mmCIF file of C-alpha atoms in Angstrom:
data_model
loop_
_atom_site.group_PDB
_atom_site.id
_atom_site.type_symbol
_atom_site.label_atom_id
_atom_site.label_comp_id
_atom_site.label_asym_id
_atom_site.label_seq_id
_atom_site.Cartn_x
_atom_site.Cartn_y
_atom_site.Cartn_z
ATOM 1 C CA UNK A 401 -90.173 62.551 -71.423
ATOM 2 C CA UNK A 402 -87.567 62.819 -68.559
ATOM 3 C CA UNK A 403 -84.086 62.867 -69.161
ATOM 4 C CA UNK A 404 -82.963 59.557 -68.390
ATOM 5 C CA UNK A 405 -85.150 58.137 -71.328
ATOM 6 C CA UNK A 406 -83.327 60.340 -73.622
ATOM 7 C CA UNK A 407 -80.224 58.830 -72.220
ATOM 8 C CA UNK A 408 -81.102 55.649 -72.576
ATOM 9 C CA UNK A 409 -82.524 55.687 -76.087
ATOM 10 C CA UNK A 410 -79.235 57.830 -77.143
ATOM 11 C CA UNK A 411 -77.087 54.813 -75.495
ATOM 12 C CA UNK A 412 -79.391 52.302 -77.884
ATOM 13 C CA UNK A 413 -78.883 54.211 -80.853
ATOM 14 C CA UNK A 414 -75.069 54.434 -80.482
ATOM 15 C CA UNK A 415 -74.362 50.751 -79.062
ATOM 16 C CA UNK A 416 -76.784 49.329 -81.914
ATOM 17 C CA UNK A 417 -74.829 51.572 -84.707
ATOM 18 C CA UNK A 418 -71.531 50.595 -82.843
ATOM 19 C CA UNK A 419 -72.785 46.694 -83.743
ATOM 20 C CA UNK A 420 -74.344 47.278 -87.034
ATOM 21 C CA UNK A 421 -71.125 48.719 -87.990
ATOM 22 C CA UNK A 422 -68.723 45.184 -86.294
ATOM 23 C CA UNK A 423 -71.467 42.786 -88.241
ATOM 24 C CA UNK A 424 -71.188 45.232 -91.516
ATOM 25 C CA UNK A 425 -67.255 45.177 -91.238
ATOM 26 C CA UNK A 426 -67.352 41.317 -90.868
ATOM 27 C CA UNK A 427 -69.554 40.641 -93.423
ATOM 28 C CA UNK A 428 -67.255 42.527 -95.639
ATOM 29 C CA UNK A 429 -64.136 41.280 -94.635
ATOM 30 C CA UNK A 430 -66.208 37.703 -95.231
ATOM 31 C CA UNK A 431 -67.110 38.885 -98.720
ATOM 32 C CA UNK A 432 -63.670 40.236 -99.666
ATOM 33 C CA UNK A 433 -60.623 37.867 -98.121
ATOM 34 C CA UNK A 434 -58.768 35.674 -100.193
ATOM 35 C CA UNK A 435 -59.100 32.633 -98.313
ATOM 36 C CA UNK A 436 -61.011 30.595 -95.849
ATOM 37 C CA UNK A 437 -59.152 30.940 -92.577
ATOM 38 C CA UNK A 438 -58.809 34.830 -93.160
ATOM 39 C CA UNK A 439 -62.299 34.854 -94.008
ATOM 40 C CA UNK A 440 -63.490 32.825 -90.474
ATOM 41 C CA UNK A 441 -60.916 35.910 -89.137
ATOM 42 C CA UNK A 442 -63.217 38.726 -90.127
ATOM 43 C CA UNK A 443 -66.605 36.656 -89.179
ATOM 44 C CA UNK A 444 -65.370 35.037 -85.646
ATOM 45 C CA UNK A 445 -64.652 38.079 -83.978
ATOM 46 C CA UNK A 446 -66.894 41.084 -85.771
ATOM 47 C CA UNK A 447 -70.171 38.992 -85.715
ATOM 48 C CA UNK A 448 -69.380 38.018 -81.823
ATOM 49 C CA UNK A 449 -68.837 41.528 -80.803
ATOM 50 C CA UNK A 450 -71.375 42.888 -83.335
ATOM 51 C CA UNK A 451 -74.143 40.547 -81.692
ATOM 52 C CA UNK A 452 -73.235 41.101 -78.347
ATOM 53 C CA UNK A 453 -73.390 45.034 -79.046
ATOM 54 C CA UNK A 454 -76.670 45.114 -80.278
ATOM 55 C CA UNK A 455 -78.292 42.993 -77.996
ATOM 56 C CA UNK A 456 -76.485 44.745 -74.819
ATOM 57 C CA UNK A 457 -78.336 47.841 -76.648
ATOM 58 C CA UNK A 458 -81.778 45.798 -76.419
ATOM 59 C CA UNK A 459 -80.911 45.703 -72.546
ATOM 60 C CA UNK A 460 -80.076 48.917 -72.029
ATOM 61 C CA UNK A 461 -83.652 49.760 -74.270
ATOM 62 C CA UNK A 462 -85.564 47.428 -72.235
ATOM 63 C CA UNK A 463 -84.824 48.103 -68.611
ATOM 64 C CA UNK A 464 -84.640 45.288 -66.207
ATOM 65 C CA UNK A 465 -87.611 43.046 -66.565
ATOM 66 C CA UNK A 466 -87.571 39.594 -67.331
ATOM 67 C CA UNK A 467 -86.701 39.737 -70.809
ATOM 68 C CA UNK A 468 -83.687 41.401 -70.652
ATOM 69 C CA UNK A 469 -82.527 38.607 -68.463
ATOM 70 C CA UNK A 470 -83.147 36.253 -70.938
ATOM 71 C CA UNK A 471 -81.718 38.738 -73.887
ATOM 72 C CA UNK A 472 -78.631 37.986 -71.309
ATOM 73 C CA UNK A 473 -78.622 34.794 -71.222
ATOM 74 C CA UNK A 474 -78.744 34.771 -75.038
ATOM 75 C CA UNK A 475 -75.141 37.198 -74.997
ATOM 76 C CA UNK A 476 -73.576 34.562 -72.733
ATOM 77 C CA UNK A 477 -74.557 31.084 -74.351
ATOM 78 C CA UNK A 478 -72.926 33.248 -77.567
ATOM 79 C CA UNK A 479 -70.341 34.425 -76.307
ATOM 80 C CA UNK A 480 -69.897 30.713 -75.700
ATOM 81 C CA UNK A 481 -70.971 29.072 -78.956
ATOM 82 C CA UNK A 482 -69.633 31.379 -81.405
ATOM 83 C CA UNK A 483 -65.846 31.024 -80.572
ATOM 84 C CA UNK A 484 -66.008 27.482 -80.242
ATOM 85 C CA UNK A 485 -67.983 26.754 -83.541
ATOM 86 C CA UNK A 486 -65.546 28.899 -85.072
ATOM 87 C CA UNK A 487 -62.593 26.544 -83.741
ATOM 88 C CA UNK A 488 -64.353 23.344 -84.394
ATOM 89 C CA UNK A 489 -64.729 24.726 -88.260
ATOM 90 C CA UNK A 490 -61.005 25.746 -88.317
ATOM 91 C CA UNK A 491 -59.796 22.723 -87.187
ATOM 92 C CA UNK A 492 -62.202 20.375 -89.330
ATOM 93 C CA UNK A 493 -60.484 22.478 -92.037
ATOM 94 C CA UNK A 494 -57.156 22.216 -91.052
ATOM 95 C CA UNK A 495 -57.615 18.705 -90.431
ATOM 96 C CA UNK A 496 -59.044 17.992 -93.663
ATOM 97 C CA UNK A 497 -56.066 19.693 -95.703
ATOM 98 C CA UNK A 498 -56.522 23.672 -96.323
ATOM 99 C CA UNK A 499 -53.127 25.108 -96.453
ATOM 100 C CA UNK A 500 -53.426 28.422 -95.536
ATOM 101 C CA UNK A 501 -53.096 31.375 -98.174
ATOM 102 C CA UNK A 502 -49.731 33.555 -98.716
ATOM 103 C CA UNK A 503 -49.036 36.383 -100.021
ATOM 104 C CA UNK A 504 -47.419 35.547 -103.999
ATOM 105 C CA UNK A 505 -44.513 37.252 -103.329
ATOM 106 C CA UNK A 506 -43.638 36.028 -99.720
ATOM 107 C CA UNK A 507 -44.393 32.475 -101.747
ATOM 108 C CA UNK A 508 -41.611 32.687 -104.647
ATOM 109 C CA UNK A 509 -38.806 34.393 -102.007
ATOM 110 C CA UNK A 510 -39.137 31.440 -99.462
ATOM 111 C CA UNK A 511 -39.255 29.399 -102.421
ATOM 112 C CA UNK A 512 -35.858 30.667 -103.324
ATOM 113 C CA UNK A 513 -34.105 31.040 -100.364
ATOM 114 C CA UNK A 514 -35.082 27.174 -100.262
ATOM 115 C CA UNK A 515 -33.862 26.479 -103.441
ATOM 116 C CA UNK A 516 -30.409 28.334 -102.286
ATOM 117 C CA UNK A 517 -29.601 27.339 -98.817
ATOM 118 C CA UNK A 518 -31.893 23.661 -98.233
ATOM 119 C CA UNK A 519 -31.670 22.912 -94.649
ATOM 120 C CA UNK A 520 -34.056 21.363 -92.562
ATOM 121 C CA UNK A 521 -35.919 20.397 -95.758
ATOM 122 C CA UNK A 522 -36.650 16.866 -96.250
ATOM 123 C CA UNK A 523 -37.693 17.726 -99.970
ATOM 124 C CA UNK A 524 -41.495 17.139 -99.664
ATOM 125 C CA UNK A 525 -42.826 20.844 -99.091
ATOM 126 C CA UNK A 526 -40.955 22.528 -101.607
ATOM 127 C CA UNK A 527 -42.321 20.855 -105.013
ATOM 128 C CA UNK A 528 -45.564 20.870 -102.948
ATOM 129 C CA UNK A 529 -45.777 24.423 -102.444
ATOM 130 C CA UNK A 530 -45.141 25.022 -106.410
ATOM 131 C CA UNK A 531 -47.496 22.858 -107.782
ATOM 132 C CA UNK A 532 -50.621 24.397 -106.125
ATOM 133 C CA UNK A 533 -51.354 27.675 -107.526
ATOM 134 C CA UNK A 534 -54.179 30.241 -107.670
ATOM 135 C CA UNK A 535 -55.836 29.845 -104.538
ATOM 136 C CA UNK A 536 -58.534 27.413 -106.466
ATOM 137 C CA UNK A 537 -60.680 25.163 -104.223
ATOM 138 C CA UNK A 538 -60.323 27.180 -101.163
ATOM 139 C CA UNK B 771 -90.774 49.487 -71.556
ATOM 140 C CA UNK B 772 -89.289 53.237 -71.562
ATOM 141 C CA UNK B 773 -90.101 55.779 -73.998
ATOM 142 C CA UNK B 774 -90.806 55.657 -77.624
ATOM 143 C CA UNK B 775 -89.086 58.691 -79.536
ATOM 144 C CA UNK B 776 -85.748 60.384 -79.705
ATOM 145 C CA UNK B 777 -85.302 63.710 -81.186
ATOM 146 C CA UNK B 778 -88.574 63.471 -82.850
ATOM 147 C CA UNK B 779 -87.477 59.617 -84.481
ATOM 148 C CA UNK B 780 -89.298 56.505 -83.158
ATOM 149 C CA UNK B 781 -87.110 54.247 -81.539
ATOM 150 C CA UNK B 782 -89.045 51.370 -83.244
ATOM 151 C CA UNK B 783 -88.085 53.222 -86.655
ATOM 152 C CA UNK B 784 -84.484 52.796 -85.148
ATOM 153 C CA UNK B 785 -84.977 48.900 -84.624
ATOM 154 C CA UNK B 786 -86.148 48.135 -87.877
ATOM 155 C CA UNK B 787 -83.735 49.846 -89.803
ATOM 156 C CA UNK B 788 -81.038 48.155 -87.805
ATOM 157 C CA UNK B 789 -83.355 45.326 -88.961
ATOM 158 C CA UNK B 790 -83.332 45.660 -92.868
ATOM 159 C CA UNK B 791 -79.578 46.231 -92.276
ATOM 160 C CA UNK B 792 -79.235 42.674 -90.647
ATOM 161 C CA UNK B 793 -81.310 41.397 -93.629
ATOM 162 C CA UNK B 794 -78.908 43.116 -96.349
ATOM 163 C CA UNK B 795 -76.173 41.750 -94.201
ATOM 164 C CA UNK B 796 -77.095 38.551 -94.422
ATOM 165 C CA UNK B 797 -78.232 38.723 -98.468
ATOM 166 C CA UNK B 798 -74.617 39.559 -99.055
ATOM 167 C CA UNK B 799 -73.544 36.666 -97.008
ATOM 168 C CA UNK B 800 -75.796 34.029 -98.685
ATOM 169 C CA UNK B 801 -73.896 35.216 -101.737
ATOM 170 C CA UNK B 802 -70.459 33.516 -100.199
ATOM 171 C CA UNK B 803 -72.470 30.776 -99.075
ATOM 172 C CA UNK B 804 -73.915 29.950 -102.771
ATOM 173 C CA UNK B 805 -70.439 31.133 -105.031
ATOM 174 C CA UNK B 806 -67.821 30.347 -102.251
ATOM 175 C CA UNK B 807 -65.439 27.043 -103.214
ATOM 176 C CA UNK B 808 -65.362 24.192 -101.103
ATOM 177 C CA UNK B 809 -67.772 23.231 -98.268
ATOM 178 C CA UNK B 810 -66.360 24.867 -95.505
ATOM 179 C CA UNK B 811 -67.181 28.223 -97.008
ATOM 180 C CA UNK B 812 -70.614 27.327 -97.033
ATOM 181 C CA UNK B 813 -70.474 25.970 -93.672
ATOM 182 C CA UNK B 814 -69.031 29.297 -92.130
ATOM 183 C CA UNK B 815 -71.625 31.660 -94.433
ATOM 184 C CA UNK B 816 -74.562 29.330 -92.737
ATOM 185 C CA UNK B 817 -73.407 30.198 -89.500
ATOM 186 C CA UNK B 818 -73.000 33.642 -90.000
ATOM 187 C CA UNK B 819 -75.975 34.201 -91.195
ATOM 188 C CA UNK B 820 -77.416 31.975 -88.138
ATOM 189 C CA UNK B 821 -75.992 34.169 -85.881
ATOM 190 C CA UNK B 822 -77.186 37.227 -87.883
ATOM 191 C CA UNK B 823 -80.906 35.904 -87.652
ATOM 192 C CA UNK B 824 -80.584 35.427 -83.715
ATOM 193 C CA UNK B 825 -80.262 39.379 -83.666
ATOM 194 C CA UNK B 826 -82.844 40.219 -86.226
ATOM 195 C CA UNK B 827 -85.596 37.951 -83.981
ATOM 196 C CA UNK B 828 -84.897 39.627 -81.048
ATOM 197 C CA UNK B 829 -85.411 42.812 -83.004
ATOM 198 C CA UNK B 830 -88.635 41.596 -84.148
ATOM 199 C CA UNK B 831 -89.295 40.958 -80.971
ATOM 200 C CA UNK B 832 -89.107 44.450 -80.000
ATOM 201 C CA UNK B 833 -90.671 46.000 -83.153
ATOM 202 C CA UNK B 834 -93.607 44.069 -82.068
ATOM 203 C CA UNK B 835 -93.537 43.904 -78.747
ATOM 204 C CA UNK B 836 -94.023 40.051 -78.518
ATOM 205 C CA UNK B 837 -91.909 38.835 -75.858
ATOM 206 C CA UNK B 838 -92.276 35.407 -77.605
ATOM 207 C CA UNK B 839 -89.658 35.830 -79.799
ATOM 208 C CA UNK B 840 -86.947 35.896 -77.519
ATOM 209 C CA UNK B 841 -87.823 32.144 -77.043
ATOM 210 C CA UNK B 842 -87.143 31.337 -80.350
ATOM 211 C CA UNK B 843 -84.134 33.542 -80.376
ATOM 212 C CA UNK B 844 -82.539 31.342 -77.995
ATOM 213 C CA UNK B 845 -83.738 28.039 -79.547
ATOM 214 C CA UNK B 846 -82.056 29.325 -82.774
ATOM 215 C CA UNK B 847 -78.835 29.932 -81.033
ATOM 216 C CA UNK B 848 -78.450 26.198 -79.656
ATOM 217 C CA UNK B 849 -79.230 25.308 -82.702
ATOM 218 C CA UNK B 850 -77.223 26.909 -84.752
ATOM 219 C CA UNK B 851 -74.441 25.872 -82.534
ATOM 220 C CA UNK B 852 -75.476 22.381 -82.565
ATOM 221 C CA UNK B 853 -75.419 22.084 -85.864
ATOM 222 C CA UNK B 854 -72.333 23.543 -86.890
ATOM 223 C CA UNK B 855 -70.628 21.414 -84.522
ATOM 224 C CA UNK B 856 -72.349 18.422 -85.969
ATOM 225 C CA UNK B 857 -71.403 19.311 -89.768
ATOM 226 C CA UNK B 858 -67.441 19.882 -88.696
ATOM 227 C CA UNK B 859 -67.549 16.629 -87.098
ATOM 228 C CA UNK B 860 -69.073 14.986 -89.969
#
């Protein structure tokens, strides 16, 4: 064993634990936020950069043979794909009618200041906003 | 290839823990896809876990050492991307 195989199997073992921890992170923050577009938040970006970590680490494993070439090809067409599947979701959502989730209490103080000073309200949004509660079907 | 052990671990010891980690990952995802409300929840934990399986078969690929599945690696990325395209669009 020379020394620049221990060097390159400690930069594997730190870049893939570096991405194991993004896609762990993500899949948490996909487990635990309260709504869908917050949830797309934690899973767009950790499971890009998670991905792309780990298989950079495959490179760096590998050496420069064929395969890593196409291991790169692989991080660009992602680094691609992933972002814009990720926009094409948000906006079918957004399109079809998901009003983002607030925070309760950020809710019932803009729902007052409405109620006190209406300006620039044409009336609609404000009984809207009360009847849906809950965060149900979301 | 270059060498096969670090500080007395095999790097292919490495690889398929990072593997099983992927696979817990992805268990823990299916259960957003199968309890989560609406459809788009479902759409996003398919995708996820898509992109998780990309990584685990090119870690498969090196467990083994079959160069193969770096083909299907990139298969499963285009379509994976294909078809979450094609279920936002309806």
């Amino acid at each position: 064993m020379s020394d620049i195989t221990t060097i390159t199997n400690i930069l594997t073992v730190v870049l893939l634990l570096t991405g194991a921890f993004f896609m762990l992170a993500g899949t948490i923050g996909f487990l635990r936020f309260p709504d869908f577009y917050s949830r797309m938040h934690a899973t767009g970006k950790c499971d890009t950069l998670g991905e792309g970590l780990m298989l950079v680490a495959l490179i760096v494993y590998g050496g420069a043979t064929f395969v890593s070439v196409k291991i790169l090809f692989l991080i660009i067409f992602i680094l691609f794909a992933n972002p814009t599947s990720t926009h094409a979701i948000a906006k079918a959502a957004y399109d079809v009618g998901l009003e983002p989730w607030r925070k309760p209490d950020d809710r019932v103080q803009w729902l007052n200041t409405d109620d006190t000073n209406n300006i620039s309200n044409t009336g609609n949004s404000g009984e809207g906003r009360v009847d849906e509660d809950g965060g149900d079907g979301r | 290839m270059t060498g096969a052990s670090l500080f007395g671990i095999e790097m292919v010891n490495v690889f398929l823990a990072m593997a099983i980690l992927i696979v817990i990952a992805s268990f823990v995802s299916l259960y957003r896809g199968i309890e989560g409300p609406g459809i788009f929840n479902r759409i996003i934990a398919v995708s996820v876990i898509g992109t998780k399986t990309i990584v685990l078969l090119v870690l498969i690929g090196f467990i083994y050492k079959r160069p193969d599945f770096f083909d299907i690696a990139l298969v499963y990325a285009i379509l994976n991307f294909i078809m979450t395209i094609a279920a936002t669009r309806y």
